[in-house]
Amino acid sequence: MYQPISAKAQSKKLALIAVSNKLLKQAFAIAKSGITYDENYVDRLT
């Protein structure tokens, strides 16, 4: 997740902040939904 963002970012610090924000958004979405985390979950588009 870090490498594509760092390639586009102006500095390493901005890339790190962007990645941390992305991870926080994912964590809060999981917590808000009440669904337990499943490491093997695959979102299937049907």
Tab-separated table of C-alpha atoms in Angstrom:
chain	number	residue	atom	x	y	z
A	1	MET	CA	0.000	0.000	0.000
A	2	TYR	CA	2.882	2.345	0.788
A	3	GLN	CA	4.896	1.982	-2.416
A	4	PRO	CA	2.295	3.260	-4.927
A	5	ILE	CA	1.434	6.187	-2.679
A	6	SER	CA	5.081	7.072	-2.042
A	7	ALA	CA	5.731	7.113	-5.793
A	8	LYS	CA	3.082	9.833	-6.194
A	9	ALA	CA	3.735	11.780	-2.979
A	10	GLN	CA	6.027	14.768	-2.681
A	11	SER	CA	7.822	13.363	0.351
A	12	LYS	CA	8.085	10.199	2.424
A	13	LYS	CA	6.350	11.886	5.340
A	14	LEU	CA	3.301	12.770	3.222
A	15	ALA	CA	3.157	9.210	1.906
A	16	LEU	CA	3.265	7.832	5.443
A	17	ILE	CA	0.455	10.171	6.516
A	18	ALA	CA	-1.642	9.144	3.506
A	19	VAL	CA	-1.193	5.449	4.276
A	20	SER	CA	-2.018	5.935	7.947
A	21	ASN	CA	-5.182	7.860	7.023
A	22	LYS	CA	-6.230	5.081	4.651
A	23	LEU	CA	-5.688	2.428	7.333
A	24	LEU	CA	-7.597	4.467	9.923
A	25	LYS	CA	-10.553	4.852	7.561
A	26	GLN	CA	-10.615	1.095	7.004
A	27	ALA	CA	-10.395	0.377	10.733
A	28	PHE	CA	-13.229	2.774	11.582
A	29	ALA	CA	-15.401	1.344	8.789
A	30	ILE	CA	-14.920	-2.155	10.192
A	31	ALA	CA	-15.643	-0.976	13.746
A	32	LYS	CA	-18.705	1.008	12.664
A	33	SER	CA	-20.210	-1.882	10.695
A	34	GLY	CA	-19.915	-4.266	13.634
A	35	ILE	CA	-18.613	-7.031	11.389
A	36	THR	CA	-15.700	-8.997	12.776
A	37	TYR	CA	-12.458	-8.819	10.827
A	38	ASP	CA	-11.821	-11.780	8.547
A	39	GLU	CA	-8.288	-11.976	7.185
A	40	ASN	CA	-9.408	-14.236	4.328
A	41	TYR	CA	-12.403	-12.112	3.268
A	42	VAL	CA	-12.725	-11.601	-0.471
A	43	ASP	CA	-15.195	-9.068	-1.840
A	44	ARG	CA	-16.911	-10.726	-4.778
A	45	LEU	CA	-18.521	-8.559	-7.405
A	46	THR	CA	-21.566	-10.406	-8.694
